[in-house]
XYZ file of C-alpha atoms in Angstrom:
336
model
C -2.490 -11.295 38.542
C 0.679 -9.230 39.439
C 3.877 -10.719 38.824
C 5.438 -12.620 41.785
C 8.762 -13.332 43.286
C 9.443 -17.241 42.949
C 11.461 -17.303 46.321
C 8.013 -15.831 48.269
C 6.192 -18.832 46.570
C 5.602 -22.038 48.586
C 5.839 -25.218 46.746
C 1.932 -25.622 47.232
C 1.273 -22.340 45.614
C 3.715 -22.921 42.459
C 2.229 -26.284 42.110
C -1.437 -24.712 41.981
C -0.103 -21.983 39.512
C 1.563 -24.729 37.203
C -2.270 -26.789 37.370
C -4.581 -23.410 36.509
C -1.897 -22.923 33.654
C -2.562 -26.423 32.188
C -6.038 -26.528 32.841
C -6.668 -23.208 30.946
C -4.243 -24.279 28.200
C -6.062 -27.563 27.899
C -9.538 -26.015 27.585
C -8.263 -23.547 25.109
C -6.583 -26.188 22.881
C -9.904 -28.066 22.821
C -11.628 -24.796 21.720
C -9.340 -24.685 19.141
C -9.765 -28.094 17.868
C -13.529 -27.647 17.787
C -13.281 -24.604 16.144
C -11.023 -26.456 13.475
C -13.344 -29.587 13.187
C -16.344 -27.267 12.521
C -14.616 -25.302 9.979
C -13.423 -28.354 8.100
C -17.142 -29.855 7.676
C -18.758 -28.458 4.698
C -22.621 -28.944 4.351
C -23.882 -30.858 1.164
C -26.478 -29.290 -0.742
C -29.520 -31.797 -0.711
C -30.590 -32.920 -4.535
C -27.095 -31.505 -5.979
C -25.625 -33.218 -8.979
C -22.412 -35.051 -7.855
C -20.370 -34.128 -10.783
C -21.103 -30.418 -10.258
C -20.519 -30.527 -6.700
C -16.983 -32.029 -7.121
C -16.310 -29.344 -9.881
C -17.312 -26.965 -7.452
C -15.153 -28.211 -4.394
C -12.137 -28.388 -7.066
C -12.515 -24.751 -8.123
C -12.999 -23.533 -4.391
C -9.508 -25.023 -3.661
C -7.985 -22.613 -5.824
C -6.960 -19.848 -3.576
C -4.633 -16.864 -3.259
C -2.467 -16.962 0.161
C -1.920 -13.960 2.339
C 0.723 -12.997 4.457
C 0.949 -9.800 6.644
C 4.017 -8.351 7.431
C 4.017 -5.721 9.860
C 6.328 -3.495 11.758
C 10.103 -3.715 11.852
C 11.286 -6.738 10.377
C 13.812 -8.504 12.779
C 15.087 -11.794 13.770
C 12.675 -13.349 16.106
C 13.603 -12.925 19.843
C 12.760 -17.083 21.217
C 12.370 -19.052 18.004
C 8.621 -19.761 18.887
C 6.569 -20.589 15.675
C 3.967 -18.343 16.307
C 6.197 -15.194 16.871
C 6.258 -12.520 14.531
C 9.848 -12.237 13.040
C 11.857 -13.067 10.017
C 11.952 -16.604 10.382
C 8.422 -16.971 11.024
C 7.749 -14.892 8.108
C 9.458 -16.909 6.087
C 7.985 -20.137 7.402
C 4.496 -18.725 6.669
C 5.135 -18.070 3.057
C 6.565 -21.683 2.538
C 3.786 -22.954 4.180
C 1.748 -21.588 1.874
C 3.450 -22.366 -1.211
C 2.977 -25.720 -0.055
C -0.782 -25.615 0.812
C -2.615 -27.715 -2.030
C -4.646 -25.331 -4.091
C -2.586 -21.966 -3.240
C -1.774 -20.425 -7.145
C -0.279 -17.022 -5.841
C 0.799 -15.240 -2.701
C 0.254 -11.793 -1.743
C 2.736 -10.030 0.699
C 0.811 -7.553 2.529
C 3.494 -5.114 3.687
C 3.404 -2.239 6.147
C 6.982 -1.879 7.571
C 9.897 0.653 7.567
C 12.442 -2.296 6.779
C 14.600 -3.709 9.378
C 17.603 -5.515 10.018
C 20.080 -6.514 6.765
C 19.989 -10.150 7.805
C 16.150 -10.611 8.660
C 15.099 -8.569 5.559
C 17.472 -10.932 3.438
C 16.089 -14.152 4.841
C 12.826 -13.403 3.952
C 13.697 -11.976 0.552
C 15.654 -15.155 -0.380
C 12.737 -17.165 0.730
C 10.452 -15.753 -1.471
C 13.058 -16.093 -4.348
C 13.507 -19.861 -3.871
C 9.664 -20.541 -3.370
C 9.101 -18.581 -6.996
C 11.789 -20.807 -8.513
C 10.723 -24.159 -6.584
C 7.071 -23.917 -6.759
C 6.533 -21.645 -9.646
C 4.103 -19.264 -7.621
C 3.495 -15.760 -8.420
C 4.038 -12.983 -5.421
C 2.203 -9.871 -5.218
C 3.308 -7.012 -3.023
C 0.653 -4.616 -1.216
C 2.648 -1.352 -0.034
C 0.442 -0.064 2.918
C 0.967 3.028 4.943
C 4.489 2.401 4.947
C 6.657 -0.218 2.843
C 10.137 1.604 2.847
C 13.894 0.532 2.643
C 13.719 -3.220 3.776
C 9.846 -3.246 3.302
C 10.434 -2.245 -0.196
C 13.367 -4.805 -0.450
C 10.844 -7.673 0.013
C 8.356 -6.077 -2.259
C 10.977 -6.141 -5.075
C 11.238 -9.782 -4.874
C 7.503 -9.873 -5.954
C 6.696 -10.392 -9.654
C 3.960 -7.015 -9.410
C 4.034 -4.280 -6.970
C 0.493 -2.555 -5.870
C 0.898 0.742 -3.952
C -1.832 3.241 -2.725
C -1.327 6.543 -3.865
C -0.344 8.162 -0.530
C 1.905 4.842 0.546
C 5.216 5.978 1.702
C 8.084 3.929 -0.044
C 11.469 4.280 -1.426
C 14.283 4.802 1.280
C 16.552 2.497 -0.591
C 19.756 2.582 1.471
C 21.453 1.291 4.507
C 22.413 2.768 8.004
C 24.722 1.878 10.504
C 23.803 4.235 13.591
C 26.261 4.923 16.235
C 25.778 7.173 19.092
C 28.690 9.101 20.928
C 28.009 9.706 24.447
C 31.266 10.356 25.792
C 30.066 13.856 26.756
C 27.387 12.236 28.906
C 29.598 9.908 30.393
C 32.109 12.529 31.247
C 29.296 14.311 33.129
C 28.245 11.380 35.090
C 31.785 10.258 36.054
C 31.640 7.019 34.016
C 34.455 5.901 32.008
C 35.003 2.596 29.999
C 38.689 1.018 29.578
C 38.293 -1.735 27.640
C 40.917 -4.774 27.255
C 40.808 -6.030 23.463
C 42.341 -8.265 21.160
C 42.653 -5.644 18.422
C 42.493 -2.044 17.875
C 39.018 -2.339 16.080
C 37.487 -4.810 18.658
C 35.438 -2.152 20.128
C 34.327 -0.188 16.860
C 31.312 1.784 17.396
C 31.511 2.184 20.868
C 29.654 5.213 22.532
C 32.143 5.807 24.979
C 34.611 7.610 22.545
C 34.898 9.241 19.146
C 35.279 7.447 16.078
C 38.373 7.472 14.253
C 38.983 8.220 10.637
C 39.801 4.644 10.011
C 37.300 3.205 11.879
C 34.825 5.294 9.870
C 36.142 4.074 6.338
C 35.779 0.603 7.601
C 32.281 1.137 8.521
C 31.478 3.000 5.188
C 33.042 -0.034 3.089
C 30.332 -2.369 5.025
C 27.779 0.100 4.246
C 28.700 0.480 0.315
C 28.696 -3.492 0.286
C 25.253 -3.767 1.761
C 24.070 -0.706 -0.244
C 25.504 -2.526 -3.652
C 23.301 -5.568 -2.581
C 20.324 -3.611 -2.056
C 20.673 -1.856 -5.503
C 21.283 -5.143 -7.229
C 18.179 -6.716 -5.612
C 16.002 -3.604 -6.620
C 17.533 -3.763 -10.156
C 16.794 -7.552 -10.667
C 13.250 -7.595 -9.082
C 12.231 -4.454 -11.249
C 13.888 -5.625 -14.451
C 16.075 -2.101 -14.284
C 19.876 -1.910 -14.530
C 21.791 -0.858 -11.578
C 22.828 2.530 -13.343
C 18.989 3.408 -13.577
C 18.191 2.463 -9.927
C 21.109 4.274 -8.172
C 19.726 7.604 -8.808
C 16.711 6.489 -7.063
C 18.356 5.316 -4.126
C 19.994 7.926 -2.274
C 17.635 7.196 0.873
C 14.808 9.456 -0.267
C 11.137 8.065 0.279
C 8.468 8.551 -2.371
C 4.555 8.242 -2.454
C 3.131 5.645 -4.293
C 2.254 7.825 -6.892
C 5.713 9.047 -7.300
C 7.040 5.384 -7.211
C 4.656 4.280 -10.034
C 6.147 7.252 -12.336
C 9.614 5.879 -11.426
C 8.693 2.343 -12.313
C 9.493 1.399 -8.549
C 5.703 -0.078 -8.589
C 3.637 -1.584 -11.074
C 0.098 0.181 -10.157
C -2.131 2.153 -7.642
C -4.525 0.361 -5.881
C -6.179 -1.289 -2.767
C -6.216 -4.958 -1.294
C -8.720 -6.121 -3.709
C -6.818 -5.106 -6.523
C -3.816 -6.751 -5.233
C -5.872 -9.779 -4.678
C -7.300 -9.923 -8.327
C -3.954 -9.158 -9.592
C -2.543 -12.187 -7.976
C -5.553 -14.526 -8.897
C -4.945 -13.585 -12.589
C -1.098 -14.267 -12.545
C -2.012 -17.527 -10.778
C -4.511 -18.495 -13.293
C -7.729 -18.320 -11.012
C -10.456 -17.616 -12.947
C -12.765 -17.563 -10.098
C -14.559 -14.057 -10.156
C -14.181 -13.812 -6.168
C -10.931 -15.148 -5.469
C -10.562 -17.490 -1.951
C -7.972 -15.924 0.530
C -5.960 -18.355 2.315
C -4.542 -17.375 5.616
C -4.997 -19.969 8.039
C -1.425 -20.193 9.429
C -1.770 -16.612 10.570
C -4.964 -16.870 12.307
C -3.571 -20.102 13.958
C -0.402 -18.030 15.166
C -2.483 -15.509 16.471
C -4.384 -18.259 18.578
C -1.100 -19.648 20.010
C 0.162 -16.272 20.855
C -2.920 -15.836 22.843
C -2.646 -19.014 24.594
C 0.792 -18.404 25.543
C -0.055 -14.673 26.957
C -2.951 -16.322 28.752
C -0.590 -19.085 30.417
C 2.172 -16.377 31.341
C -0.978 -14.460 33.080
C -2.179 -17.505 34.930
C 1.156 -17.785 36.116
C 1.565 -14.516 37.426
C 4.587 -13.822 34.823
C 3.069 -10.775 33.450
C 2.639 -10.290 29.373
C 5.145 -10.911 26.793
C 7.484 -8.124 26.548
C 8.531 -6.787 23.056
C 12.164 -5.784 22.323
C 13.012 -2.271 21.769
C 13.990 -3.097 18.359
C 10.489 -4.318 17.426
C 8.952 -1.061 18.379
C 10.919 1.111 16.453
C 14.484 1.454 18.021
C 17.524 0.212 16.291
C 19.466 -2.734 17.797
C 23.112 -2.395 16.761
C 24.240 -3.301 13.525
C 23.648 -2.568 9.560
C 20.174 -1.792 8.750
C 17.883 -1.713 5.765
C 15.484 0.770 7.610
C 13.548 4.317 7.496
C 14.156 5.976 10.523
C 11.450 8.205 10.027
C 9.017 5.447 11.149
């Protein structure tokens, strides 16, 4: 149904909408519970040796966790646990690390990067999990794993990339638009009252001063140094070795391999087998664990259905999550 104006809804109609939404959510929750129960039931082979069966079940518990990071990396807008944002991705990584039997984790990254804080949130969580849980990480680069996407890969023990993957773009950007000419044409003038001369730094309504540019450049240099340091530490290189590669340019997977920015060329199967090897899993066909993602997708579907039932329309996605830049510092490849 089309979104409705709440002022045009009678109390009876609002109540009817709410009841319909509750019924739909209840039905879907019962369906989800049934699916989980069915998945938990494992048939026992008739006549199977008890010891062999227990040994098989124990072996099957060993698995490789899989977390897919897609699109620009930004902070979540609402904090919902099933949302796709830095906090939620970091939480999924921790949940998999705490899942019994998970011996290694693959980060499947297809992202141009994102805001500095969001990228560093996930990067920090990866390092903490590696230290506290002693779980190896393998990064798998998809079509693009640039800037902040590469920042996350650098935190992993190994990086697998496709030959044609676009990666690199090691650097920081702070975009400032000067719309003064446009504002003059339409007769718009801003006259801010501010507590200090730099309070409206980056304002699109006026040119940037030389002093402001110097202040922003100092911020860029600081966060750039953090990026280079993270790459040097993660790739076992010196800062002097990283800096010539960190001028913002992008590389193919093949070029990155020659520059020691990735460890091998391959696909998802190669990343899985490498993670299993690092995690000490001897199974020829390692089990992949990504239950948390499936459940988050299910809850996201519930919310969308509920909103449509209430006539609130679908969930909107912020411009920043579609590739546009929100204000601030970004580890982001803008060619995405």
